[in-house]
């Protein structure tokens, strides 16, 4: 019995804790993706590049003498402005067309390609590995975990809770959900639907940028990082249910734990395909995911 407890504590415990740290950051990115889809019906293929841009902005500001903690506030604001401008200048122009889903998908896919090449030109192909702003490690229940990952778990959880409260417990969130449910009805009630759409897109982009800053000290920052990470985020959104915040949180925690723990038994190379296999299974058996649209949680 004692050997079993020690195995849980020293073998599985660190993997669970690491999976939780990565999970909350993945959820932040997936929340932006699912909110954008839940309201706008836009499958934002450039969301991964917004995540990468947030990471690059973070390391650039730190190199200029800005503290990491200030970056946590500045980068989301900058990314929100970029997201708002992108929606107004590009997304809005094709949004009201007959086949907006296809056009916005192609548009954001083109943006992703342009952004990736821009990263290569501006920063080069080599990865950057910024230092964690919190050094050392702590022990909890016999599990030793780097202090920065502990911070990521706590801070990420707080941000996720704040996003849920904004969407479901504020008048702003009510306008967002009303616009998602029925654009014409919301507009007739005086809701500035176009501004709500642009603001929601900006909010989703800000969350992606914040995820990039938070994960930069854990993963290297490189031009194609958005392409790699967006696949996991889309898996979370699909398994959780397109447009569902609650579903994204549950799916994010479950899928990152599966990926983390499975690496103990199989090659890490196969851990990601395992997650994608679960996504495909959901598309075949339960295409609506664990939950429904934005208005249903």
mmCIF file of C-alpha atoms in Angstrom:
data_model
loop_
_atom_site.group_PDB
_atom_site.id
_atom_site.type_symbol
_atom_site.label_atom_id
_atom_site.label_comp_id
_atom_site.label_asym_id
_atom_site.label_seq_id
_atom_site.Cartn_x
_atom_site.Cartn_y
_atom_site.Cartn_z
ATOM 1 C CA UNK A 1 0.000 0.000 0.000
ATOM 2 C CA UNK A 2 2.813 2.389 0.910
ATOM 3 C CA UNK A 3 4.548 1.661 -2.404
ATOM 4 C CA UNK A 4 1.338 2.481 -4.258
ATOM 5 C CA UNK A 5 1.013 5.804 -2.411
ATOM 6 C CA UNK A 6 4.665 6.627 -3.117
ATOM 7 C CA UNK A 7 4.120 5.859 -6.804
ATOM 8 C CA UNK A 8 1.137 8.200 -6.911
ATOM 9 C CA UNK A 9 3.067 10.871 -5.034
ATOM 10 C CA UNK A 10 6.437 10.848 -6.731
ATOM 11 C CA UNK A 11 5.637 9.523 -10.230
ATOM 12 C CA UNK A 12 2.147 10.708 -11.095
ATOM 13 C CA UNK A 13 2.020 13.726 -8.771
ATOM 14 C CA UNK A 14 4.551 15.879 -10.680
ATOM 15 C CA UNK A 15 2.921 14.990 -14.006
ATOM 16 C CA UNK A 16 -0.510 15.981 -12.699
ATOM 17 C CA UNK A 17 0.855 19.263 -11.326
ATOM 18 C CA UNK A 18 2.693 20.073 -14.563
ATOM 19 C CA UNK A 19 -0.391 19.169 -16.590
ATOM 20 C CA UNK A 20 -2.465 21.504 -14.423
ATOM 21 C CA UNK A 21 -0.019 24.385 -14.947
ATOM 22 C CA UNK A 22 -0.058 23.933 -18.715
ATOM 23 C CA UNK A 23 -3.799 23.307 -18.641
ATOM 24 C CA UNK A 24 -4.760 26.684 -17.194
ATOM 25 C CA UNK A 25 -2.676 28.484 -19.843
ATOM 26 C CA UNK A 26 -4.194 26.363 -22.627
ATOM 27 C CA UNK A 27 -7.653 27.153 -21.246
ATOM 28 C CA UNK A 28 -6.906 30.893 -21.396
ATOM 29 C CA UNK A 29 -6.034 30.572 -25.064
ATOM 30 C CA UNK A 30 -8.985 28.277 -25.781
ATOM 31 C CA UNK A 31 -11.374 30.651 -23.993
ATOM 32 C CA UNK A 32 -10.482 33.418 -26.419
ATOM 33 C CA UNK A 33 -10.991 31.019 -29.314
ATOM 34 C CA UNK A 34 -14.345 29.709 -28.089
ATOM 35 C CA UNK A 35 -15.708 33.149 -27.157
ATOM 36 C CA UNK A 36 -14.875 34.456 -30.631
ATOM 37 C CA UNK A 37 -16.571 31.489 -32.257
ATOM 38 C CA UNK A 38 -19.518 31.514 -29.872
ATOM 39 C CA UNK A 39 -20.356 35.136 -30.645
ATOM 40 C CA UNK A 40 -19.048 35.803 -34.151
ATOM 41 C CA UNK A 41 -19.095 32.340 -35.654
ATOM 42 C CA UNK A 42 -15.517 33.061 -36.766
ATOM 43 C CA UNK A 43 -13.023 30.180 -36.722
ATOM 44 C CA UNK A 44 -9.956 32.295 -36.062
ATOM 45 C CA UNK A 45 -7.057 30.437 -37.674
ATOM 46 C CA UNK A 46 -4.729 33.299 -36.682
ATOM 47 C CA UNK A 47 -5.394 32.797 -32.959
ATOM 48 C CA UNK A 48 -2.138 30.864 -32.559
ATOM 49 C CA UNK A 49 -0.199 33.713 -34.142
ATOM 50 C CA UNK A 50 -1.833 36.179 -31.728
ATOM 51 C CA UNK A 51 -0.577 33.896 -28.950
ATOM 52 C CA UNK A 52 2.923 33.959 -30.482
ATOM 53 C CA UNK A 53 2.771 37.740 -30.915
ATOM 54 C CA UNK A 54 1.967 38.094 -27.226
ATOM 55 C CA UNK A 55 5.044 36.034 -26.358
ATOM 56 C CA UNK A 56 7.259 38.072 -28.704
ATOM 57 C CA UNK A 57 5.903 41.345 -27.331
ATOM 58 C CA UNK A 58 6.670 40.110 -23.829
ATOM 59 C CA UNK A 59 10.310 39.251 -24.528
ATOM 60 C CA UNK A 60 10.747 42.505 -26.489
ATOM 61 C CA UNK A 61 9.421 44.636 -23.630
ATOM 62 C CA UNK A 62 11.529 42.755 -21.085
ATOM 63 C CA UNK A 63 14.609 43.355 -23.281
ATOM 64 C CA UNK A 64 13.769 47.087 -23.177
ATOM 65 C CA UNK A 65 13.757 47.060 -19.384
ATOM 66 C CA UNK A 66 10.051 46.517 -18.699
ATOM 67 C CA UNK A 67 9.418 44.062 -15.869
ATOM 68 C CA UNK A 68 7.643 40.778 -16.534
ATOM 69 C CA UNK A 69 4.859 41.796 -14.159
ATOM 70 C CA UNK A 70 4.238 45.004 -16.082
ATOM 71 C CA UNK A 71 4.153 42.942 -19.282
ATOM 72 C CA UNK A 72 1.238 40.938 -17.867
ATOM 73 C CA UNK A 73 -0.770 44.171 -17.945
ATOM 74 C CA UNK A 74 0.699 45.874 -21.026
ATOM 75 C CA UNK A 75 0.694 42.974 -23.490
ATOM 76 C CA UNK A 76 -3.049 42.164 -23.181
ATOM 77 C CA UNK A 77 -3.848 45.868 -23.681
ATOM 78 C CA UNK A 78 -1.669 46.036 -26.795
ATOM 79 C CA UNK A 79 -3.112 42.776 -28.097
ATOM 80 C CA UNK A 80 -6.666 43.998 -27.463
ATOM 81 C CA UNK A 81 -5.953 47.089 -29.570
ATOM 82 C CA UNK A 82 -4.497 44.895 -32.338
ATOM 83 C CA UNK A 83 -7.509 42.569 -32.147
ATOM 84 C CA UNK A 84 -9.973 45.463 -32.287
ATOM 85 C CA UNK A 85 -8.223 46.971 -35.305
ATOM 86 C CA UNK A 86 -8.106 43.558 -37.026
ATOM 87 C CA UNK A 87 -11.835 43.024 -36.553
ATOM 88 C CA UNK A 88 -12.728 46.526 -37.738
ATOM 89 C CA UNK A 89 -10.370 46.577 -40.724
ATOM 90 C CA UNK A 90 -10.620 42.975 -41.944
ATOM 91 C CA UNK A 91 -13.125 40.655 -40.263
ATOM 92 C CA UNK A 92 -15.969 43.179 -40.431
ATOM 93 C CA UNK A 93 -15.523 43.617 -44.197
ATOM 94 C CA UNK A 94 -16.378 39.983 -44.945
ATOM 95 C CA UNK A 95 -18.505 39.183 -41.899
ATOM 96 C CA UNK A 96 -21.825 40.145 -43.480
ATOM 97 C CA UNK A 97 -21.166 38.320 -46.738
ATOM 98 C CA UNK A 98 -23.163 35.263 -47.728
ATOM 99 C CA UNK A 99 -20.472 32.700 -46.887
ATOM 100 C CA UNK A 100 -18.824 34.443 -43.936
ATOM 101 C CA UNK A 101 -17.575 31.214 -42.304
ATOM 102 C CA UNK A 102 -15.450 30.252 -45.302
ATOM 103 C CA UNK A 103 -14.275 33.795 -45.981
ATOM 104 C CA UNK A 104 -13.272 34.546 -42.387
ATOM 105 C CA UNK A 105 -11.522 31.173 -42.134
ATOM 106 C CA UNK A 106 -9.498 31.891 -45.294
ATOM 107 C CA UNK A 107 -8.841 35.464 -44.181
ATOM 108 C CA UNK A 108 -7.512 34.480 -40.758
ATOM 109 C CA UNK A 109 -5.517 31.615 -42.292
ATOM 110 C CA UNK A 110 -3.840 34.159 -44.575
ATOM 111 C CA UNK A 111 -3.151 36.384 -41.563
ATOM 112 C CA UNK A 112 -1.520 33.439 -39.803
ATOM 113 C CA UNK A 113 0.849 32.822 -42.725
ATOM 114 C CA UNK A 114 1.773 36.516 -42.949
ATOM 115 C CA UNK A 115 2.343 36.767 -39.188
ATOM 116 C CA UNK A 116 4.550 33.667 -39.097
ATOM 117 C CA UNK A 117 6.766 35.030 -41.874
ATOM 118 C CA UNK A 118 6.872 38.419 -40.147
ATOM 119 C CA UNK A 119 8.129 36.751 -36.946
ATOM 120 C CA UNK A 120 10.906 35.055 -38.918
ATOM 121 C CA UNK A 121 11.960 38.349 -40.503
ATOM 122 C CA UNK A 122 11.804 40.349 -37.272
ATOM 123 C CA UNK A 123 13.254 37.844 -34.796
ATOM 124 C CA UNK A 124 14.943 35.188 -36.901
ATOM 125 C CA UNK A 125 14.298 31.437 -36.885
ATOM 126 C CA UNK A 126 16.129 30.691 -33.636
ATOM 127 C CA UNK A 127 14.082 30.158 -30.441
ATOM 128 C CA UNK A 128 14.187 32.469 -27.419
ATOM 129 C CA UNK A 129 14.018 31.003 -23.905
ATOM 130 C CA UNK A 130 13.260 33.751 -21.368
ATOM 131 C CA UNK A 131 14.041 33.131 -17.721
ATOM 132 C CA UNK A 132 11.192 32.456 -15.326
ATOM 133 C CA UNK A 133 10.447 35.587 -13.236
ATOM 134 C CA UNK A 134 10.051 33.449 -10.105
ATOM 135 C CA UNK A 135 12.977 31.191 -9.263
ATOM 136 C CA UNK A 136 13.168 28.146 -7.044
ATOM 137 C CA UNK A 137 10.746 25.369 -6.262
ATOM 138 C CA UNK A 138 8.342 24.447 -3.479
ATOM 139 C CA UNK A 139 7.178 21.164 -2.011
ATOM 140 C CA UNK A 140 3.514 20.394 -1.478
ATOM 141 C CA UNK A 141 2.317 16.950 -0.351
ATOM 142 C CA UNK A 142 5.698 15.585 -1.284
ATOM 143 C CA UNK A 143 5.525 16.994 -4.817
ATOM 144 C CA UNK A 144 8.260 19.421 -5.804
ATOM 145 C CA UNK A 145 7.127 21.946 -8.403
ATOM 146 C CA UNK A 146 8.849 25.077 -9.752
ATOM 147 C CA UNK A 147 7.461 28.207 -8.135
ATOM 148 C CA UNK A 148 6.640 29.777 -11.481
ATOM 149 C CA UNK A 149 4.376 26.856 -12.397
ATOM 150 C CA UNK A 150 2.628 27.239 -9.053
ATOM 151 C CA UNK A 151 2.130 30.919 -9.863
ATOM 152 C CA UNK A 152 0.782 29.963 -13.289
ATOM 153 C CA UNK A 153 -1.797 27.630 -11.720
ATOM 154 C CA UNK A 154 -3.008 30.253 -9.236
ATOM 155 C CA UNK A 155 -2.933 33.265 -11.591
ATOM 156 C CA UNK A 156 -4.432 31.353 -14.508
ATOM 157 C CA UNK A 157 -7.266 30.010 -12.368
ATOM 158 C CA UNK A 158 -8.031 33.520 -11.118
ATOM 159 C CA UNK A 159 -8.137 34.888 -14.672
ATOM 160 C CA UNK A 160 -10.409 32.058 -15.850
ATOM 161 C CA UNK A 161 -12.788 32.777 -12.963
ATOM 162 C CA UNK A 162 -12.714 36.497 -13.804
ATOM 163 C CA UNK A 163 -13.591 35.761 -17.454
ATOM 164 C CA UNK A 164 -16.537 33.604 -16.376
ATOM 165 C CA UNK A 165 -17.783 36.309 -14.004
ATOM 166 C CA UNK A 166 -17.550 38.975 -16.711
ATOM 167 C CA UNK A 167 -19.482 36.871 -19.233
ATOM 168 C CA UNK A 168 -22.194 35.584 -16.886
ATOM 169 C CA UNK A 169 -22.429 38.097 -14.049
ATOM 170 C CA UNK A 170 -22.110 41.551 -15.635
ATOM 171 C CA UNK A 171 -24.244 43.712 -17.915
ATOM 172 C CA UNK A 172 -21.428 43.679 -20.456
ATOM 173 C CA UNK A 173 -21.540 39.905 -20.515
ATOM 174 C CA UNK A 174 -25.317 40.035 -20.907
ATOM 175 C CA UNK A 175 -24.903 42.204 -24.014
ATOM 176 C CA UNK A 176 -22.364 39.746 -25.399
ATOM 177 C CA UNK A 177 -24.662 36.766 -24.826
ATOM 178 C CA UNK A 178 -27.678 38.620 -26.207
ATOM 179 C CA UNK A 179 -25.753 39.512 -29.362
ATOM 180 C CA UNK A 180 -24.658 35.883 -29.695
ATOM 181 C CA UNK A 181 -28.219 34.599 -29.271
ATOM 182 C CA UNK A 182 -30.015 36.992 -31.621
ATOM 183 C CA UNK A 183 -28.217 39.881 -33.317
ATOM 184 C CA UNK A 184 -31.383 41.579 -34.574
ATOM 185 C CA UNK A 185 -33.182 41.376 -31.243
ATOM 186 C CA UNK A 186 -30.150 42.736 -29.372
ATOM 187 C CA UNK A 187 -29.817 45.579 -31.883
ATOM 188 C CA UNK A 188 -33.505 46.499 -31.498
ATOM 189 C CA UNK A 189 -32.955 46.744 -27.722
ATOM 190 C CA UNK A 190 -30.203 49.305 -28.219
ATOM 191 C CA UNK A 191 -27.169 47.033 -27.949
ATOM 192 C CA UNK A 192 -24.329 48.323 -30.194
ATOM 193 C CA UNK A 193 -23.845 44.917 -31.767
ATOM 194 C CA UNK A 194 -20.982 45.832 -34.103
ATOM 195 C CA UNK A 195 -18.976 47.324 -31.239
ATOM 196 C CA UNK A 196 -19.764 44.300 -29.074
ATOM 197 C CA UNK A 197 -18.461 42.031 -31.832
ATOM 198 C CA UNK A 198 -15.262 44.046 -32.200
ATOM 199 C CA UNK A 199 -14.775 44.213 -28.435
ATOM 200 C CA UNK A 200 -15.303 40.482 -28.061
ATOM 201 C CA UNK A 201 -12.793 39.711 -30.790
ATOM 202 C CA UNK A 202 -10.332 42.065 -29.080
ATOM 203 C CA UNK A 203 -10.957 40.346 -25.743
ATOM 204 C CA UNK A 204 -10.269 36.916 -27.250
ATOM 205 C CA UNK A 205 -7.046 38.169 -28.843
ATOM 206 C CA UNK A 206 -5.976 39.714 -25.517
ATOM 207 C CA UNK A 207 -6.416 36.342 -23.802
ATOM 208 C CA UNK A 208 -4.278 34.690 -26.486
ATOM 209 C CA UNK A 209 -1.544 37.299 -26.000
ATOM 210 C CA UNK A 210 -1.662 36.880 -22.226
ATOM 211 C CA UNK A 211 -1.249 33.122 -22.673
ATOM 212 C CA UNK A 212 1.845 33.787 -24.773
ATOM 213 C CA UNK A 213 3.423 35.897 -22.029
ATOM 214 C CA UNK A 214 2.622 33.357 -19.326
ATOM 215 C CA UNK A 215 3.930 30.358 -21.265
ATOM 216 C CA UNK A 216 7.061 32.019 -22.676
ATOM 217 C CA UNK A 217 9.197 31.123 -19.609
ATOM 218 C CA UNK A 218 8.093 27.474 -19.923
ATOM 219 C CA UNK A 219 8.279 26.970 -23.688
ATOM 220 C CA UNK A 220 10.729 28.524 -26.083
ATOM 221 C CA UNK A 221 9.437 31.413 -28.191
ATOM 222 C CA UNK A 222 9.818 30.713 -31.921
ATOM 223 C CA UNK A 223 8.039 31.716 -35.157
ATOM 224 C CA UNK A 224 5.937 28.558 -35.569
ATOM 225 C CA UNK A 225 4.891 28.244 -31.921
ATOM 226 C CA UNK A 226 1.390 29.476 -32.696
ATOM 227 C CA UNK A 227 0.837 26.780 -35.311
ATOM 228 C CA UNK A 228 1.891 24.106 -32.831
ATOM 229 C CA UNK A 229 -0.212 25.378 -29.935
ATOM 230 C CA UNK A 230 -3.377 26.223 -31.856
ATOM 231 C CA UNK A 231 -3.970 22.519 -32.574
ATOM 232 C CA UNK A 232 -4.244 21.785 -28.856
ATOM 233 C CA UNK A 233 -6.453 24.830 -28.324
ATOM 234 C CA UNK A 234 -8.814 23.744 -31.111
ATOM 235 C CA UNK A 235 -8.968 20.273 -29.571
ATOM 236 C CA UNK A 236 -10.035 21.851 -26.274
ATOM 237 C CA UNK A 237 -12.689 23.973 -28.005
ATOM 238 C CA UNK A 238 -14.109 21.041 -30.010
ATOM 239 C CA UNK A 239 -14.166 18.575 -27.111
ATOM 240 C CA UNK A 240 -15.563 21.208 -24.743
ATOM 241 C CA UNK A 241 -18.186 22.367 -27.218
ATOM 242 C CA UNK A 242 -17.937 25.266 -29.641
ATOM 243 C CA UNK A 243 -18.772 28.460 -27.769
ATOM 244 C CA UNK A 244 -18.914 26.949 -24.257
ATOM 245 C CA UNK A 245 -16.731 28.447 -21.529
ATOM 246 C CA UNK A 246 -17.550 25.690 -19.050
ATOM 247 C CA UNK A 247 -16.823 23.032 -21.655
ATOM 248 C CA UNK A 248 -13.480 24.634 -22.566
ATOM 249 C CA UNK A 249 -12.388 24.637 -18.912
ATOM 250 C CA UNK A 250 -13.308 20.980 -18.389
ATOM 251 C CA UNK A 251 -11.833 19.834 -21.705
ATOM 252 C CA UNK A 252 -8.653 21.861 -21.158
ATOM 253 C CA UNK A 253 -8.011 20.251 -17.786
ATOM 254 C CA UNK A 254 -8.843 16.730 -18.992
ATOM 255 C CA UNK A 255 -6.900 16.821 -22.263
ATOM 256 C CA UNK A 256 -3.742 18.351 -20.786
ATOM 257 C CA UNK A 257 -3.806 15.750 -17.989
ATOM 258 C CA UNK A 258 -4.180 12.970 -20.548
ATOM 259 C CA UNK A 259 -1.277 14.373 -22.549
ATOM 260 C CA UNK A 260 0.892 14.798 -19.438
ATOM 261 C CA UNK A 261 0.203 11.430 -17.785
ATOM 262 C CA UNK A 262 0.236 9.415 -21.018
ATOM 263 C CA UNK A 263 3.833 10.547 -21.615
ATOM 264 C CA UNK A 264 4.792 8.242 -18.715
ATOM 265 C CA UNK A 265 3.597 5.190 -20.645
ATOM 266 C CA UNK A 266 4.125 6.102 -24.286
ATOM 267 C CA UNK A 267 6.568 8.261 -26.177
ATOM 268 C CA UNK A 268 5.827 11.993 -25.821
ATOM 269 C CA UNK A 269 5.757 12.035 -29.619
ATOM 270 C CA UNK A 270 2.492 10.075 -29.428
ATOM 271 C CA UNK A 271 0.940 12.078 -26.585
ATOM 272 C CA UNK A 272 -0.294 14.848 -28.869
ATOM 273 C CA UNK A 273 -1.783 12.469 -31.480
ATOM 274 C CA UNK A 274 -3.633 10.804 -28.595
ATOM 275 C CA UNK A 275 -5.289 14.126 -27.753
ATOM 276 C CA UNK A 276 -6.171 14.719 -31.405
ATOM 277 C CA UNK A 277 -7.598 11.203 -31.564
ATOM 278 C CA UNK A 278 -9.942 12.081 -28.690
ATOM 279 C CA UNK A 279 -10.980 15.198 -30.600
ATOM 280 C CA UNK A 280 -11.780 13.127 -33.713
ATOM 281 C CA UNK A 281 -13.741 10.673 -31.572
ATOM 282 C CA UNK A 282 -15.860 13.515 -30.186
ATOM 283 C CA UNK A 283 -16.499 14.829 -33.701
ATOM 284 C CA UNK A 284 -17.769 11.389 -34.694
ATOM 285 C CA UNK A 285 -19.767 10.473 -31.573
ATOM 286 C CA UNK A 286 -20.674 13.784 -29.903
ATOM 287 C CA UNK A 287 -20.002 16.671 -32.316
ATOM 288 C CA UNK A 288 -21.617 19.227 -29.973
ATOM 289 C CA UNK A 289 -18.891 18.483 -27.406
ATOM 290 C CA UNK A 290 -19.318 18.337 -23.646
ATOM 291 C CA UNK A 291 -21.498 21.461 -23.567
ATOM 292 C CA UNK A 292 -23.233 23.832 -25.955
ATOM 293 C CA UNK A 293 -22.851 27.385 -27.089
ATOM 294 C CA UNK A 294 -21.743 30.518 -25.288
ATOM 295 C CA UNK A 295 -25.165 31.331 -23.935
ATOM 296 C CA UNK A 296 -25.359 27.977 -22.150
ATOM 297 C CA UNK A 297 -22.117 28.276 -20.223
#
